[in-house]
């Protein structure tokens, strides 16, 4: 496994001791579950200030630290490289290019150089760890688009799959990126390239057709004698783990604690909504707050009865665009609480600016009457799937933006357009008033979808797909010899949910 973000981070405590934390966030949690089950090596950037203190001479540390199941190999980056490769090229360039959220992408050639050199460092590290030449290498996301091609130079026989977690843009939009051809050629060094949705896959193939000297035949792209299977495979969550946390008796105490901490036990509070997001401009948090504001203005009888818990996890805080969205949300929360509070309490929005560990998160999902995911654009959004997985009681309503990948699968959610403030406010009202039979019917249907396509099914689809593919052609003297690619096997259909998993 190869990703920018590491699954466990070590930090120095004020007294000098070293503490560790698991990275929160749907993708990290889902991939960690996979490695805990399958074993292997995870290569990632060591970003913690005590990360170097706990690794061995190969920069390895066994994780999870309290129950070791696999090896984490850390890559060290200078602050400047991190700023340019991660902050600059990946997050000020590619991220706003791939998400339609109206933030202007910034491309600097210094950032591009750093991106290339950091991707090469990752490839060198993989090459050093590949004791078995054809062991599957699974690369994650937009930070590492050049890793497969750099690895291929060093280990031509390597077998790689890459998953692109975020949307792939339309050709008209990708044209913004001055290095788009290099990015696409880098991705095409993989044997298998997977996107969340069929429309991302279509966009990618269209961009390839327009920009590269490649042959595209159905799902196979051939360039420079190398064939890449391009597929769509929506990511899932660790459904069984979430349901087992949700049904654990001790969760009740956690839920009660949360209720107290968030003042959800205040007199009069009857309806609780939740939103859980990284503080990112793609997540549509201002739009969500505007809809709640509109709802409380239209229905003043809900004041004091409705509390909305917004968990905002600070993210990419060194970037101006992220500082700006964090500030905008602070101001909006304060305004709405002033407008709709009774002067005694702090108002309807309970805003917590920190990450929650998985047990607390599940407890929060369980105490909510509804959950809002209102992204302006999102590759998938695993909060939506986590909320559904947590609701073993078949209760709770999901209000979901049609701009998320998840909306393609969770069609029984209340689908909203985050730009339509009136429609959005009405959907929240409907969620609050929804009859119990309808709530249960919708939740049951969504649970079937989430259970049937969890993170393990997703990973097996990709990794087994990679394993079943024709061994890659060797370079020979004279003209390049390639075998015709075999058709990619169809993805497994989602199995019906069993009673035990309900
Ligand atoms: O959604 C894309 C993604 O890279 C996820 O894989 C990850 O959970 C999230 O963004 C977090 O981003 P960062 O690593 O910048 O905190």
Coordinates of C-alpha atoms and ligand atoms in Angstrom, one line a residue:
X1 CA 0.0 0.0 0.0
X2 CA 1.3 3.4 -0.9
X3 CA -0.2 6.7 0.1
X4 CA 0.8 10.2 1.1
X5 CA -1.0 10.1 4.4
X6 CA 0.2 7.6 7.0
X7 CA -2.3 5.5 9.0
X8 CA -0.6 6.1 12.4
X9 CA 1.3 9.1 13.6
X10 CA 3.6 9.5 16.5
X11 CA 3.8 12.8 18.3
X12 CA 5.7 14.3 21.3
X13 CA 3.7 14.9 24.4
X14 CA 4.4 18.0 26.6
X15 CA 6.3 15.9 29.2
X16 CA 8.6 14.5 26.5
X17 CA 6.9 11.1 26.1
X18 CA 5.7 9.8 22.7
X19 CA 2.1 9.3 21.9
X20 CA 0.5 7.7 18.8
X21 CA -2.9 8.3 17.1
X22 CA -4.7 6.6 14.3
X23 CA -5.4 8.8 11.3
X24 CA -9.1 9.6 11.3
X25 CA -11.1 10.0 8.1
X26 CA -13.0 7.5 6.0
X27 CA -10.2 6.5 3.6
X28 CA -7.5 6.0 6.2
X29 CA -9.8 4.0 8.4
X30 CA -10.9 1.8 5.4
X31 CA -7.4 1.2 4.1
X32 CA -6.1 0.4 7.6
X33 CA -8.8 -2.2 8.0
X34 CA -7.6 -3.8 4.8
X35 CA -4.0 -4.0 5.8
X36 CA -4.8 -5.3 9.2
X37 CA -6.7 -8.1 7.5
X38 CA -4.3 -8.9 4.7
X39 CA -0.9 -7.8 6.2
X40 CA 1.8 -6.2 4.0
X41 CA 3.8 -3.0 4.0
X42 CA 2.3 0.5 3.9
X43 CA 4.6 3.2 2.6
X44 CA 3.7 6.8 3.5
X45 CA 5.1 10.2 4.5
X46 CA 6.1 10.3 8.1
X47 CA 4.6 13.6 9.2
X48 CA 4.6 13.2 13.0
X49 CA 7.1 15.1 15.1
X50 CA 8.0 11.9 16.9
X51 CA 7.8 9.6 13.9
X52 CA 11.5 9.2 13.6
X53 CA 11.9 8.2 17.2
X54 CA 10.0 4.9 16.8
X55 CA 11.2 3.5 13.5
X56 CA 14.0 0.9 13.0
X57 CA 17.0 1.3 10.7
X58 CA 14.8 0.6 7.7
X59 CA 12.4 3.4 8.8
X60 CA 9.9 0.6 9.6
X61 CA 7.4 0.5 12.5
X62 CA 4.9 -2.2 13.2
X63 CA 1.3 -1.0 13.4
X64 CA -1.3 -0.6 14.9
X65 CA 1.1 0.1 17.8
X66 CA -1.2 -1.6 20.3
X67 CA -1.8 -4.8 18.1
X68 CA 0.8 -5.0 15.4
X69 CA -0.6 -6.5 12.1
X70 CA 1.5 -4.9 9.4
X71 CA 4.6 -2.7 8.7
X72 CA 4.5 1.0 8.1
X73 CA 7.5 2.4 6.3
X74 CA 8.0 6.1 6.6
X75 CA 9.4 8.4 4.0
X76 CA 10.9 11.7 5.2
X77 CA 10.3 15.0 3.5
X78 CA 11.7 18.4 4.2
X79 CA 9.2 21.1 5.1
X80 CA 9.9 22.7 1.8
X81 CA 9.2 19.6 -0.2
X82 CA 6.1 18.9 1.8
X83 CA 4.9 22.4 1.2
X84 CA 5.5 22.3 -2.5
X85 CA 4.5 18.7 -3.4
X86 CA 1.5 18.3 -1.0
X87 CA 0.4 21.8 -0.2
X88 CA 1.3 23.3 -3.6
X89 CA 1.0 20.9 -6.5
X90 CA -1.4 18.3 -5.0
X91 CA -3.7 20.6 -3.0
X92 CA -3.5 24.0 -4.7
X93 CA -3.2 22.6 -8.2
X94 CA -4.8 19.2 -8.7
X95 CA -7.4 19.3 -5.9
X96 CA -9.2 22.5 -7.1
X97 CA -8.8 21.3 -10.7
X98 CA -10.6 18.1 -10.0
X99 CA -13.4 19.5 -7.8
X100 CA -15.9 22.0 -9.1
X101 CA -15.9 24.2 -6.0
X102 CA -14.9 27.6 -7.6
X103 CA -11.5 27.8 -6.1
X104 CA -8.9 28.9 -8.7
X105 CA -6.1 26.3 -9.1
X106 CA -2.6 27.5 -8.7
X107 CA 0.2 25.8 -10.6
X108 CA 3.8 26.7 -10.0
X109 CA 6.8 25.1 -11.7
X110 CA 8.7 24.8 -8.4
X111 CA 5.8 22.8 -7.0
X112 CA 5.7 20.6 -10.0
X113 CA 9.5 19.9 -9.7
X114 CA 9.0 19.0 -6.0
X115 CA 6.0 16.8 -6.9
X116 CA 8.1 14.9 -9.4
X117 CA 11.0 14.5 -7.0
X118 CA 8.8 13.3 -4.1
X119 CA 7.0 10.8 -6.4
X120 CA 10.5 9.5 -7.4
X121 CA 11.4 9.1 -3.7
X122 CA 8.2 7.1 -3.1
X123 CA 9.1 4.9 -6.2
X124 CA 12.6 4.3 -4.9
X125 CA 11.2 3.3 -1.5
X126 CA 8.8 0.8 -3.1
X127 CA 11.5 -0.6 -5.3
X128 CA 13.7 -1.2 -2.2
X129 CA 10.8 -3.0 -0.4
X130 CA 9.7 -5.2 -3.3
X131 CA 11.5 -8.4 -2.4
X132 CA 9.1 -10.3 -4.5
X133 CA 9.2 -8.7 -7.9
X134 CA 5.5 -9.2 -8.8
X135 CA 3.9 -8.6 -5.4
X136 CA 0.9 -6.3 -6.0
X137 CA 1.6 -2.6 -5.3
X138 CA -1.5 -0.6 -4.6
X139 CA -1.0 3.2 -5.0
X140 CA -3.5 5.7 -3.6
X141 CA -4.7 9.0 -5.0
X142 CA -3.7 12.3 -6.7
X143 CA -0.5 12.9 -4.6
X144 CA 1.3 10.1 -6.3
X145 CA 0.4 10.2 -10.0
X146 CA 4.0 9.7 -11.2
X147 CA 4.9 6.8 -8.8
X148 CA 4.0 3.9 -11.1
X149 CA 6.1 5.3 -14.1
X150 CA 9.1 5.9 -11.8
X151 CA 8.7 2.5 -10.3
X152 CA 8.5 0.9 -13.7
X153 CA 11.8 2.4 -14.7
X154 CA 13.4 0.7 -11.8
X155 CA 11.4 -2.5 -11.7
X156 CA 9.9 -3.2 -15.2
X157 CA 8.1 -6.3 -14.0
X158 CA 6.3 -4.6 -11.1
X159 CA 2.5 -5.0 -11.0
X160 CA 0.7 -1.9 -9.9
X161 CA -2.9 -0.7 -9.4
X162 CA -3.8 2.9 -8.6
X163 CA -7.0 4.3 -7.2
X164 CA -7.9 7.9 -7.8
X165 CA -10.1 8.9 -4.9
X166 CA -11.3 12.2 -6.1
X167 CA -13.4 13.1 -9.2
X168 CA -11.6 13.1 -12.6
X169 CA -12.5 16.3 -14.4
X170 CA -13.9 16.9 -17.9
X171 CA -11.2 17.6 -20.6
X172 CA -12.2 21.3 -20.7
X173 CA -11.3 21.6 -17.0
X174 CA -8.2 19.4 -17.0
X175 CA -6.8 21.7 -19.6
X176 CA -6.1 24.1 -16.7
X177 CA -3.2 21.8 -15.6
X178 CA 0.0 22.6 -17.5
X179 CA 1.4 19.1 -16.7
X180 CA -1.7 17.1 -17.5
X181 CA 0.0 15.0 -20.1
X182 CA 2.7 13.9 -17.7
X183 CA 0.1 13.2 -15.0
X184 CA -2.0 11.0 -17.3
X185 CA 1.1 9.3 -18.8
X186 CA 2.3 8.6 -15.2
X187 CA -1.1 7.0 -14.3
X188 CA -1.0 4.9 -17.5
X189 CA 2.2 3.2 -16.3
X190 CA -0.1 1.3 -13.9
X191 CA -1.5 -2.1 -15.0
X192 CA -4.9 -1.2 -13.5
X193 CA -6.2 2.3 -12.9
X194 CA -9.5 2.7 -10.9
X195 CA -11.8 5.6 -10.4
X196 CA -14.8 5.9 -8.1
X197 CA -17.5 6.4 -10.7
X198 CA -18.2 5.5 -14.3
X199 CA -18.3 9.2 -15.2
X200 CA -14.8 9.7 -13.8
X201 CA -13.6 6.8 -15.9
X202 CA -15.3 8.3 -19.0
X203 CA -13.8 11.7 -18.4
X204 CA -10.3 10.2 -18.0
X205 CA -10.6 8.2 -21.2
X206 CA -11.9 11.3 -23.0
X207 CA -8.9 13.3 -21.7
X208 CA -6.5 10.6 -22.9
X209 CA -8.1 10.6 -26.3
X210 CA -7.7 14.3 -26.6
X211 CA -4.1 14.6 -25.3
X212 CA -2.1 11.5 -25.6
X213 CA -0.9 9.3 -28.5
X214 CA -2.7 6.3 -26.9
X215 CA -5.1 3.7 -28.3
X216 CA -8.3 3.5 -26.3
X217 CA -10.4 0.4 -26.8
X218 CA -13.2 0.0 -24.3
X219 CA -11.6 -0.2 -20.9
X220 CA -8.1 -0.7 -22.1
X221 CA -5.6 2.1 -23.0
X222 CA -2.4 1.1 -24.8
X223 CA 0.5 3.5 -25.0
X224 CA 4.1 2.8 -25.6
X225 CA 3.4 -0.9 -25.8
X226 CA 1.9 -1.0 -22.3
X227 CA -1.8 -1.7 -21.6
X228 CA -3.7 -0.3 -18.7
X229 CA -7.1 -1.5 -17.7
X230 CA -9.2 1.5 -16.6
X231 CA -12.2 0.7 -14.4
X232 CA -14.6 2.2 -12.0
X233 CA -14.8 0.7 -8.5
X234 CA -16.6 2.8 -5.8
X235 CA -14.9 2.6 -2.4
X236 CA -16.8 1.3 0.7
X237 CA -16.4 1.3 4.4
X238 CA -15.4 -1.3 7.0
X239 CA -19.1 -2.2 7.4
X240 CA -18.7 -5.1 9.9
X241 CA -16.4 -3.1 12.2
X242 CA -18.8 -0.1 12.3
X243 CA -21.8 -2.3 12.9
X244 CA -20.0 -4.2 15.7
X245 CA -19.1 -0.9 17.4
X246 CA -22.7 0.3 16.9
X247 CA -24.1 -2.8 18.6
X248 CA -21.6 -3.0 21.4
X249 CA -23.4 -2.4 24.7
X250 CA -20.7 0.0 26.0
X251 CA -21.6 2.4 23.3
X252 CA -24.5 3.7 25.3
X253 CA -22.2 5.2 27.9
X254 CA -20.3 6.9 25.1
X255 CA -23.5 8.3 23.7
X256 CA -24.6 9.6 27.0
X257 CA -21.2 11.3 27.5
X258 CA -21.5 12.9 24.1
X259 CA -25.0 14.1 24.8
X260 CA -23.8 15.9 27.9
X261 CA -20.7 17.3 26.3
X262 CA -22.6 18.7 23.3
X263 CA -25.5 19.9 25.6
X264 CA -27.9 17.8 23.6
X265 CA -29.6 17.0 27.0
X266 CA -30.6 20.6 27.4
X267 CA -34.3 21.1 28.1
X268 CA -36.4 21.2 25.0
X269 CA -33.9 19.6 22.6
X270 CA -35.7 16.9 20.7
X271 CA -34.2 16.7 17.3
X272 CA -30.5 16.3 16.6
X273 CA -28.8 16.6 13.2
X274 CA -25.1 15.9 12.5
X275 CA -22.5 16.8 9.9
X276 CA -18.9 15.5 10.0
X277 CA -16.3 16.9 7.6
X278 CA -12.8 17.9 7.0
X279 CA -12.8 21.8 6.9
X280 CA -12.6 21.8 3.2
X281 CA -14.3 24.2 0.7
X282 CA -15.6 21.2 -1.3
X283 CA -17.8 20.0 1.6
X284 CA -20.5 22.7 1.3
X285 CA -20.5 23.6 5.0
X286 CA -21.5 27.3 4.5
X287 CA -24.4 26.0 2.2
X288 CA -25.5 23.6 4.9
X289 CA -25.4 26.3 7.6
X290 CA -27.4 28.6 5.2
X291 CA -30.1 25.9 4.8
X292 CA -30.3 25.4 8.6
X293 CA -30.6 29.2 9.0
X294 CA -33.4 29.2 6.4
X295 CA -35.2 26.4 8.1
X296 CA -35.1 28.1 11.5
X297 CA -36.3 31.3 10.0
X298 CA -39.2 29.6 8.2
X299 CA -40.1 27.5 11.2
X300 CA -39.3 29.4 14.3
X301 CA -41.1 26.7 16.3
X302 CA -38.0 24.5 15.8
X303 CA -35.8 27.0 17.7
X304 CA -34.7 25.3 20.9
X305 CA -36.0 21.9 19.7
X306 CA -33.4 21.4 17.0
X307 CA -29.6 21.1 17.6
X308 CA -27.2 20.6 14.8
X309 CA -23.8 19.1 15.7
X310 CA -21.1 20.1 13.2
X311 CA -17.8 18.3 13.6
X312 CA -15.1 20.1 11.5
X313 CA -11.7 18.6 11.3
X314 CA -9.0 21.2 10.5
X315 CA -7.3 20.3 7.3
X316 CA -4.5 21.6 5.1
X317 CA -4.4 24.6 7.4
X318 CA -1.2 26.2 5.9
X319 CA -3.1 27.0 2.7
X320 CA -4.9 30.3 2.3
X321 CA -8.1 28.7 0.7
X322 CA -8.4 26.5 3.8
X323 CA -7.8 29.3 6.3
X324 CA -10.5 31.3 4.5
X325 CA -13.1 28.5 4.7
X326 CA -12.4 27.9 8.3
X327 CA -12.9 31.6 9.1
X328 CA -16.0 31.8 7.0
X329 CA -17.5 28.9 8.9
X330 CA -16.6 30.4 12.3
X331 CA -18.4 33.6 11.4
X332 CA -21.5 31.8 10.0
X333 CA -21.8 29.6 13.1
X334 CA -21.6 32.6 15.4
X335 CA -24.2 34.6 13.4
X336 CA -26.7 31.7 13.2
X337 CA -26.3 31.0 16.9
X338 CA -26.9 34.7 17.7
X339 CA -29.9 34.8 15.4
X340 CA -31.6 31.7 16.6
X341 CA -30.4 31.3 20.1
X342 CA -32.5 32.5 23.0
X343 CA -29.7 34.5 24.5
X344 CA -29.3 32.0 27.4
X345 CA -27.8 29.0 25.6
X346 CA -25.2 29.1 22.8
X347 CA -27.7 28.5 19.9
X348 CA -28.6 25.6 17.6
X349 CA -25.2 24.9 16.1
X350 CA -22.9 22.8 18.3
X351 CA -19.6 23.3 16.5
X352 CA -16.6 21.0 17.4
X353 CA -13.4 21.7 15.6
X354 CA -11.5 18.5 16.1
X355 CA -11.4 14.9 14.9
X356 CA -13.4 12.1 16.6
X357 CA -12.2 8.6 17.2
X358 CA -14.2 5.9 15.5
X359 CA -16.2 4.9 18.6
X360 CA -17.2 8.5 19.4
X361 CA -18.1 9.0 15.8
X362 CA -20.4 5.9 15.7
X363 CA -22.0 7.1 19.0
X364 CA -22.6 10.5 17.3
X365 CA -24.1 8.9 14.2
X366 CA -26.4 6.9 16.5
X367 CA -27.8 9.7 18.5
X368 CA -28.7 11.8 15.4
X369 CA -32.2 12.0 13.8
X370 CA -30.5 13.0 10.5
X371 CA -27.1 13.4 9.0
X372 CA -26.2 16.0 6.3
X373 CA -23.6 15.5 3.6
X374 CA -23.7 18.6 1.4
X375 CA -20.5 18.5 -0.7
X376 CA -20.3 20.8 -3.7
X377 CA -18.3 18.0 -5.3
X378 CA -17.0 14.8 -3.8
X379 CA -15.4 11.7 -5.2
X380 CA -17.4 9.4 -2.9
X381 CA -17.8 10.8 0.7
X382 CA -17.5 8.0 3.2
X383 CA -19.3 9.9 6.0
X384 CA -22.5 9.0 4.2
X385 CA -21.7 5.3 4.1
X386 CA -20.4 5.3 7.7
X387 CA -23.6 6.9 8.9
X388 CA -25.7 4.2 7.2
X389 CA -23.4 1.4 8.5
X390 CA -23.8 2.7 12.0
X391 CA -27.6 2.7 11.9
X392 CA -28.2 -1.0 12.8
X393 CA -31.4 0.3 14.3
X394 CA -32.6 1.2 10.8
X395 CA -33.3 4.7 12.1
X396 CA -32.0 8.1 11.0
X397 CA -32.3 10.0 7.7
X398 CA -29.4 10.8 5.3
X399 CA -29.6 14.1 3.6
X400 CA -27.1 13.8 0.7
X401 CA -25.8 16.1 -2.0
X402 CA -26.3 15.0 -5.5
X403 CA -22.7 16.1 -6.2
X404 CA -21.2 13.3 -4.2
X405 CA -20.2 9.9 -5.6
X406 CA -22.2 8.3 -2.8
X407 CA -25.4 9.7 -4.3
X408 CA -25.0 7.3 -7.2
X409 CA -25.4 4.4 -4.9
X410 CA -27.4 5.7 -2.0
X411 CA -30.5 6.6 -4.0
X412 CA -32.7 6.2 -0.9
X413 CA -31.2 9.2 0.8
X414 CA -32.9 12.6 0.7
X415 CA -31.0 13.9 -2.3
X416 CA -30.4 17.6 -2.3
X417 CA -28.7 20.3 -4.3
X418 CA -26.5 22.3 -1.9
X419 CA -26.9 25.5 -4.0
X420 CA -30.6 25.4 -3.7
X421 CA -31.0 26.8 -0.2
X422 CA -34.8 26.6 -0.2
X423 CA -35.0 23.1 -1.5
X424 CA -32.2 22.1 0.9
X425 CA -34.1 23.6 3.9
X426 CA -37.3 21.8 2.8
X427 CA -35.5 18.5 2.6
X428 CA -34.2 18.9 6.2
X429 CA -37.8 19.6 7.2
X430 CA -39.0 16.5 5.4
X431 CA -36.2 14.5 7.1
X432 CA -37.4 15.7 10.5
X433 CA -41.0 14.9 9.7
X434 CA -40.5 11.6 7.9
X435 CA -42.8 8.8 9.1
X436 CA -41.0 6.0 10.8
X437 CA -42.0 3.4 8.1
X438 CA -40.5 5.5 5.4
X439 CA -37.3 6.1 7.4
X440 CA -36.8 2.4 8.0
X441 CA -37.6 1.5 4.4
X442 CA -35.0 3.9 3.1
X443 CA -32.4 3.0 5.7
X444 CA -32.8 -0.7 5.1
X445 CA -32.3 -0.2 1.3
X446 CA -29.2 1.9 1.9
X447 CA -27.8 -0.6 4.4
X448 CA -28.1 -3.3 1.8
X449 CA -26.0 -1.3 -0.6
X450 CA -23.3 -0.3 1.9
X451 CA -23.0 -3.9 3.3
X452 CA -22.9 -5.4 -0.1
X453 CA -19.9 -3.3 -1.2
X454 CA -17.6 -2.8 1.7
X455 CA -14.0 -1.8 1.7
X456 CA -12.9 -5.5 1.4
X457 CA -15.0 -6.1 -1.7
X458 CA -13.7 -2.9 -3.2
X459 CA -10.0 -3.9 -2.5
X460 CA -10.5 -7.5 -3.8
X461 CA -12.1 -6.2 -6.9
X462 CA -9.0 -4.1 -7.6
X463 CA -6.3 -6.5 -6.3
X464 CA -7.8 -9.7 -7.7
X465 CA -8.4 -7.8 -11.0
X466 CA -4.7 -7.0 -11.0
X467 CA -3.7 -10.6 -10.2
X468 CA -5.8 -12.0 -13.0
X469 CA -4.3 -9.8 -15.6
X470 CA -1.8 -10.9 -18.2
X471 CA 1.8 -10.7 -17.0
X472 CA 3.3 -7.5 -18.2
X473 CA 5.3 -7.6 -21.5
X474 CA 9.1 -7.6 -21.2
X475 CA 11.0 -5.1 -23.2
X476 CA 12.9 -6.9 -26.0
X477 CA 15.4 -5.6 -28.5
X478 CA 13.8 -4.4 -31.7
X479 CA 10.1 -3.6 -31.9
X480 CA 8.2 -3.8 -28.7
X481 CA 6.2 -7.1 -28.2
X482 CA 2.9 -6.9 -26.4
X483 CA 0.2 -9.5 -25.8
X484 CA -3.3 -8.4 -26.5
X485 CA -5.0 -7.4 -23.3
X486 CA -7.6 -9.7 -21.9
X487 CA -11.0 -8.2 -21.2
X488 CA -11.2 -7.0 -17.6
X489 CA -13.4 -9.4 -15.6
X490 CA -16.7 -7.9 -14.4
X491 CA -16.9 -6.6 -10.9
X492 CA -18.7 -8.8 -8.4
X493 CA -22.4 -8.0 -8.0
X494 CA -23.3 -6.7 -4.5
X495 CA -24.5 -9.8 -2.5
X496 CA -27.9 -9.6 -0.7
X497 CA -27.6 -8.5 2.9
X498 CA -27.8 -11.4 5.3
X499 CA -29.9 -11.2 8.5
X500 CA -26.8 -11.5 10.5
X501 CA -25.3 -8.4 9.0
X502 CA -28.5 -6.3 9.2
Ligands
LIG1 O1 -10.6 12.6 -0.6 C1 -9.2 12.6 -1.0 C2 -8.3 12.4 0.2 O2 -7.0 12.3 -0.2 C3 -8.7 11.2 1.0 O3 -8.0 10.1 0.5 C4 -8.3 11.6 2.4 O4 -9.1 11.0 3.3 C5 -8.5 13.1 2.4 O5 -8.4 13.5 1.1 C6 -7.6 13.7 3.4 O6 -6.7 14.6 2.9 P1 -5.4 15.0 3.6 O7 -4.5 13.8 3.5 O8 -4.9 16.1 2.9 O9 -5.7 15.3 5.1

